[in-house]
Coordinates of C-alpha atoms in Angstrom, one line a residue:
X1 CA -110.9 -34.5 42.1
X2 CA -114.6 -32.8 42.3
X3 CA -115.3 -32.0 38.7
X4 CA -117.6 -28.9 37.3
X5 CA -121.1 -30.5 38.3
X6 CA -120.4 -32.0 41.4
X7 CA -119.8 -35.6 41.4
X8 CA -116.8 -37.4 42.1
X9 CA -116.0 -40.8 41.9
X10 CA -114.1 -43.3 44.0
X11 CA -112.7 -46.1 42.6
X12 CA -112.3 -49.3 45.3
X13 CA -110.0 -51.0 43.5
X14 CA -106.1 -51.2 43.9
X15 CA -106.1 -52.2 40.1
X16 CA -103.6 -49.9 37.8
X17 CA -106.0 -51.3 34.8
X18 CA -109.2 -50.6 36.2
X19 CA -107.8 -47.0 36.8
X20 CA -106.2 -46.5 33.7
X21 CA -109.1 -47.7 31.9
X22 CA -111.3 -45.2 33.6
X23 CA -109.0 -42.5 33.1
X24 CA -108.3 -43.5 29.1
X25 CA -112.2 -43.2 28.9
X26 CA -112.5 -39.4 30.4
X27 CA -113.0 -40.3 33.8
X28 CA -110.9 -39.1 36.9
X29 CA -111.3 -40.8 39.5
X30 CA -109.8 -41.0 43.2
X31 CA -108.4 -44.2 44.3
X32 CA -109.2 -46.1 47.6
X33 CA -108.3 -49.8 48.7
X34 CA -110.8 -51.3 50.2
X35 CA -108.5 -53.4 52.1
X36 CA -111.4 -56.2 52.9
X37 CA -110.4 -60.0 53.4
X38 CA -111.5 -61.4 50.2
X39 CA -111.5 -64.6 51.9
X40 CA -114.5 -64.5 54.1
X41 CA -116.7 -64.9 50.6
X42 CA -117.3 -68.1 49.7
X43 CA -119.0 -69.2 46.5
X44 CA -119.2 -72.2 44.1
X45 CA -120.5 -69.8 41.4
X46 CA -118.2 -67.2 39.6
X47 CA -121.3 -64.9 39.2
X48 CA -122.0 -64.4 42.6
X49 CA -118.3 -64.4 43.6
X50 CA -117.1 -61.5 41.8
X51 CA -120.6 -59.3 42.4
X52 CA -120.0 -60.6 46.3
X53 CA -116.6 -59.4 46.4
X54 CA -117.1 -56.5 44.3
X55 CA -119.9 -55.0 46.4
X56 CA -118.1 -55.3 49.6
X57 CA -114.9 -53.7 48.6
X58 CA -117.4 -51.0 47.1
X59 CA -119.2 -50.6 50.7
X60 CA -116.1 -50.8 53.2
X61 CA -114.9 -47.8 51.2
X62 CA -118.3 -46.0 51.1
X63 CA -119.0 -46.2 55.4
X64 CA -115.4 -44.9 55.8
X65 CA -116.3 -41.3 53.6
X66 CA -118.1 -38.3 54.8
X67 CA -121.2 -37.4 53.8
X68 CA -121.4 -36.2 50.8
X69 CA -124.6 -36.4 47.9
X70 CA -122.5 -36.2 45.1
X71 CA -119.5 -39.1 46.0
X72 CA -120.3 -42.3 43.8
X73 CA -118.0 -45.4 45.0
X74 CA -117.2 -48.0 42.2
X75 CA -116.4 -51.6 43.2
X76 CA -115.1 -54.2 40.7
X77 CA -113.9 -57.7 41.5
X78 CA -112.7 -60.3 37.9
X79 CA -112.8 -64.1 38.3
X80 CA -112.0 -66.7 35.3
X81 CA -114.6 -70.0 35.2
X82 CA -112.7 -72.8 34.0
X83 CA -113.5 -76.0 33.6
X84 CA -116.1 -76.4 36.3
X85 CA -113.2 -74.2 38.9
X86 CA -113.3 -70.6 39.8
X87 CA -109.7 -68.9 39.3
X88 CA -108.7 -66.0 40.9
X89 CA -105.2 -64.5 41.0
X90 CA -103.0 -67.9 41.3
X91 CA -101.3 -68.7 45.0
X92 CA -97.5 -68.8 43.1
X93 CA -95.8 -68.9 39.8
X94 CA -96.7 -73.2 39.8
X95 CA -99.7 -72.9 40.2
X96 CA -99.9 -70.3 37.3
X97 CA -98.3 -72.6 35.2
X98 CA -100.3 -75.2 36.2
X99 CA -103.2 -73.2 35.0
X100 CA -101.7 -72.0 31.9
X101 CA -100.8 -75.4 31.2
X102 CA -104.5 -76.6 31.4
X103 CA -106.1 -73.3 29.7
X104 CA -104.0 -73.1 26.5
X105 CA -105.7 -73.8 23.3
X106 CA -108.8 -73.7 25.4
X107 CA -111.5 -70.8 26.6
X108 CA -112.6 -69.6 29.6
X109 CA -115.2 -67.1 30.9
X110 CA -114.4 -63.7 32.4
X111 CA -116.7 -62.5 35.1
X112 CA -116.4 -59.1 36.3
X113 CA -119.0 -58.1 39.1
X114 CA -119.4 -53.8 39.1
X115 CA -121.0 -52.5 41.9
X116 CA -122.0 -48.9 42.4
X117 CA -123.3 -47.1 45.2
X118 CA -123.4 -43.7 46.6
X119 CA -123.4 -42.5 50.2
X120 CA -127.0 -42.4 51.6
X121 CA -127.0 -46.7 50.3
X122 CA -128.6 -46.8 46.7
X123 CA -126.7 -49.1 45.3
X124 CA -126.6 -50.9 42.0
X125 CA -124.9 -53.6 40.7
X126 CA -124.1 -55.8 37.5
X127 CA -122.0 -58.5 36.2
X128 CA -120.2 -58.9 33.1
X129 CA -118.8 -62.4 31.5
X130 CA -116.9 -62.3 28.3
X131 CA -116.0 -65.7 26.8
X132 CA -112.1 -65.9 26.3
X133 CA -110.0 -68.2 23.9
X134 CA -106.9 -68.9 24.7
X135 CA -104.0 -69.3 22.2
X136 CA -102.0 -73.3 22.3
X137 CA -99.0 -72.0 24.1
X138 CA -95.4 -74.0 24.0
X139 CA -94.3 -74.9 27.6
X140 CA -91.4 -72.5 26.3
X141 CA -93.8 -69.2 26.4
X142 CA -95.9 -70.6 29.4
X143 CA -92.5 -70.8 31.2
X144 CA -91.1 -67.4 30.1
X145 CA -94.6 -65.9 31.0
X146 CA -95.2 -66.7 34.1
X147 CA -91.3 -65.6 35.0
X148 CA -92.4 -62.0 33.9
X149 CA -94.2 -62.1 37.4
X150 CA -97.7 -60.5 35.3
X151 CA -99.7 -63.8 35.5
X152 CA -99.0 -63.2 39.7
X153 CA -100.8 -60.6 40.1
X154 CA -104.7 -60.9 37.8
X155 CA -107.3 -63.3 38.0
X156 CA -107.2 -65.9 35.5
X157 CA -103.5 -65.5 35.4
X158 CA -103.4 -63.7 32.0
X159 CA -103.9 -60.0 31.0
X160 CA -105.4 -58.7 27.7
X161 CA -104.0 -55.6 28.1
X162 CA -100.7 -56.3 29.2
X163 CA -97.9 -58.9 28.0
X164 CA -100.7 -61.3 28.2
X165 CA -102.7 -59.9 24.9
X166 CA -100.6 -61.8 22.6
X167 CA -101.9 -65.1 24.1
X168 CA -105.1 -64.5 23.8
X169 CA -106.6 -65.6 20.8
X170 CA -110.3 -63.7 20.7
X171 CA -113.2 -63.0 23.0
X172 CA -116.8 -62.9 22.7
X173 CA -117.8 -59.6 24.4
X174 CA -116.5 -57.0 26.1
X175 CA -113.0 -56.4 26.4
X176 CA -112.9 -53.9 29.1
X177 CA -114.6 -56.6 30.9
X178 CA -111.5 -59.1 30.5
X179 CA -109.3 -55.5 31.6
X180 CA -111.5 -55.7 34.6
X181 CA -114.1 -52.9 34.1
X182 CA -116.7 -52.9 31.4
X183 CA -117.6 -49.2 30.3
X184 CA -121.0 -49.9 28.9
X185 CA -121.7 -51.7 31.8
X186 CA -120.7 -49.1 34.4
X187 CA -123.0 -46.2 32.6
X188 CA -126.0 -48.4 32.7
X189 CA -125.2 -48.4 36.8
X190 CA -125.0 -44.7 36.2
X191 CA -128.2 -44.3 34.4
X192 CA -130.1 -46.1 37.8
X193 CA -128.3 -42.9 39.9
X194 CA -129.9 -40.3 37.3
X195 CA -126.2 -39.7 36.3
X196 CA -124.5 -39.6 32.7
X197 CA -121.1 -40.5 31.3
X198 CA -120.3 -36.9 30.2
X199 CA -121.2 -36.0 33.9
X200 CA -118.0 -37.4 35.2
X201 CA -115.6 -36.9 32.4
X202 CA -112.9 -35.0 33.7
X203 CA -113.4 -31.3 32.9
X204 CA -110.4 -29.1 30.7
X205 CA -110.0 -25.7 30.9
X206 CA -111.7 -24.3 27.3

């Protein structure tokens, strides 16, 4: 939805957390899967993974719109780094036990690569790691976790905002990062566009 000034964003993400997180901060923006094969990217560093991923999700969305000055398409991608591995959303419910199993009681960074661009090709781009310490789960709760199905479907196999928040013991940084979208990061992208927060909130009738 085009608000009062013009711009509209696009969100390239099929993430409900992303989108809620957006909207939760003032933000209305209109959803489109990218659809890429996330496969194709290849990297040993969690970094460069998630920007990677995020910024081609963020263009194959961007060359499929028409022209127009005032679209802005977001791109997000979340990987965990633990223990020297890179962890995206696990293959199966053993393997996210398997994880869970190795990360309790431990910590873990959360990447999150943002990438931003707008139709004529400015782009800009950022990553986001938040440290995250995991609670000393029984094999009871890592069981009856991973059964809800939620650990399935997010990188790292754990939410923070979700069913997963209660087995997380702290972070260091920011936790919209760990949701998969970090705020303050996304308006310094804006700020590179000549673009403020209040710019996109959604307008209300006075």
């Amino acid at each position: 939805m085009r608000n009062d000034d013009g711009y509209r964003l696009v969100l390239a993400s099929a993430s409900p957390a992303r989108l809620a997180l957006l909207r939760t901060a003032g933000f209305d923006p209109s959803v489109q899967v990218s659809g890429v094969d996330e496969s194709v990217v290849d990297s040993t560093d969690a970094s460069e993974l998630c920007l990677a991923l995020a910024r081609m999700k963020a263009r194959a969305v961007a060359s499929t719109l028409p022209p127009d000055p005032d679209v802005l398409v977001l791109g997000c991608d979340s990987v965990l780094a633990f223990d020297g591995q890179i962890l995206g959303k696990p293959a199966n419910a053993a393997d996210a036990v398997r994880r869970w199993v190795a990360m309790r009681g431990r910590s873990g960074v959360l990447h999150t690569g943002h990438h931003l661009t707008d139709l004529s090709g400015k782009q800009a781009e950022e990553v986001g790691a938040t440290v995250v310490h995991f609670a000393d789960l029984s094999d009871a709760e890592v069981e009856a976790y991973v059964a809800t199905g939620e650990p399935l479907h997010v990188a790292g196999a754990f939410t923070i905002d979700g069913l997963g928040g209660a087995f997380v013991e702290r972070i260091e940084g920011d936790h919209g990062n760990v949701v998969g979208l970090s705020l303050p990061l996304f308006r310094r992208l804006l700020q590179t566009f000549g673009v403020s927060v209040p710019e996109l909130w959604k307008k209300t009738p006075a």
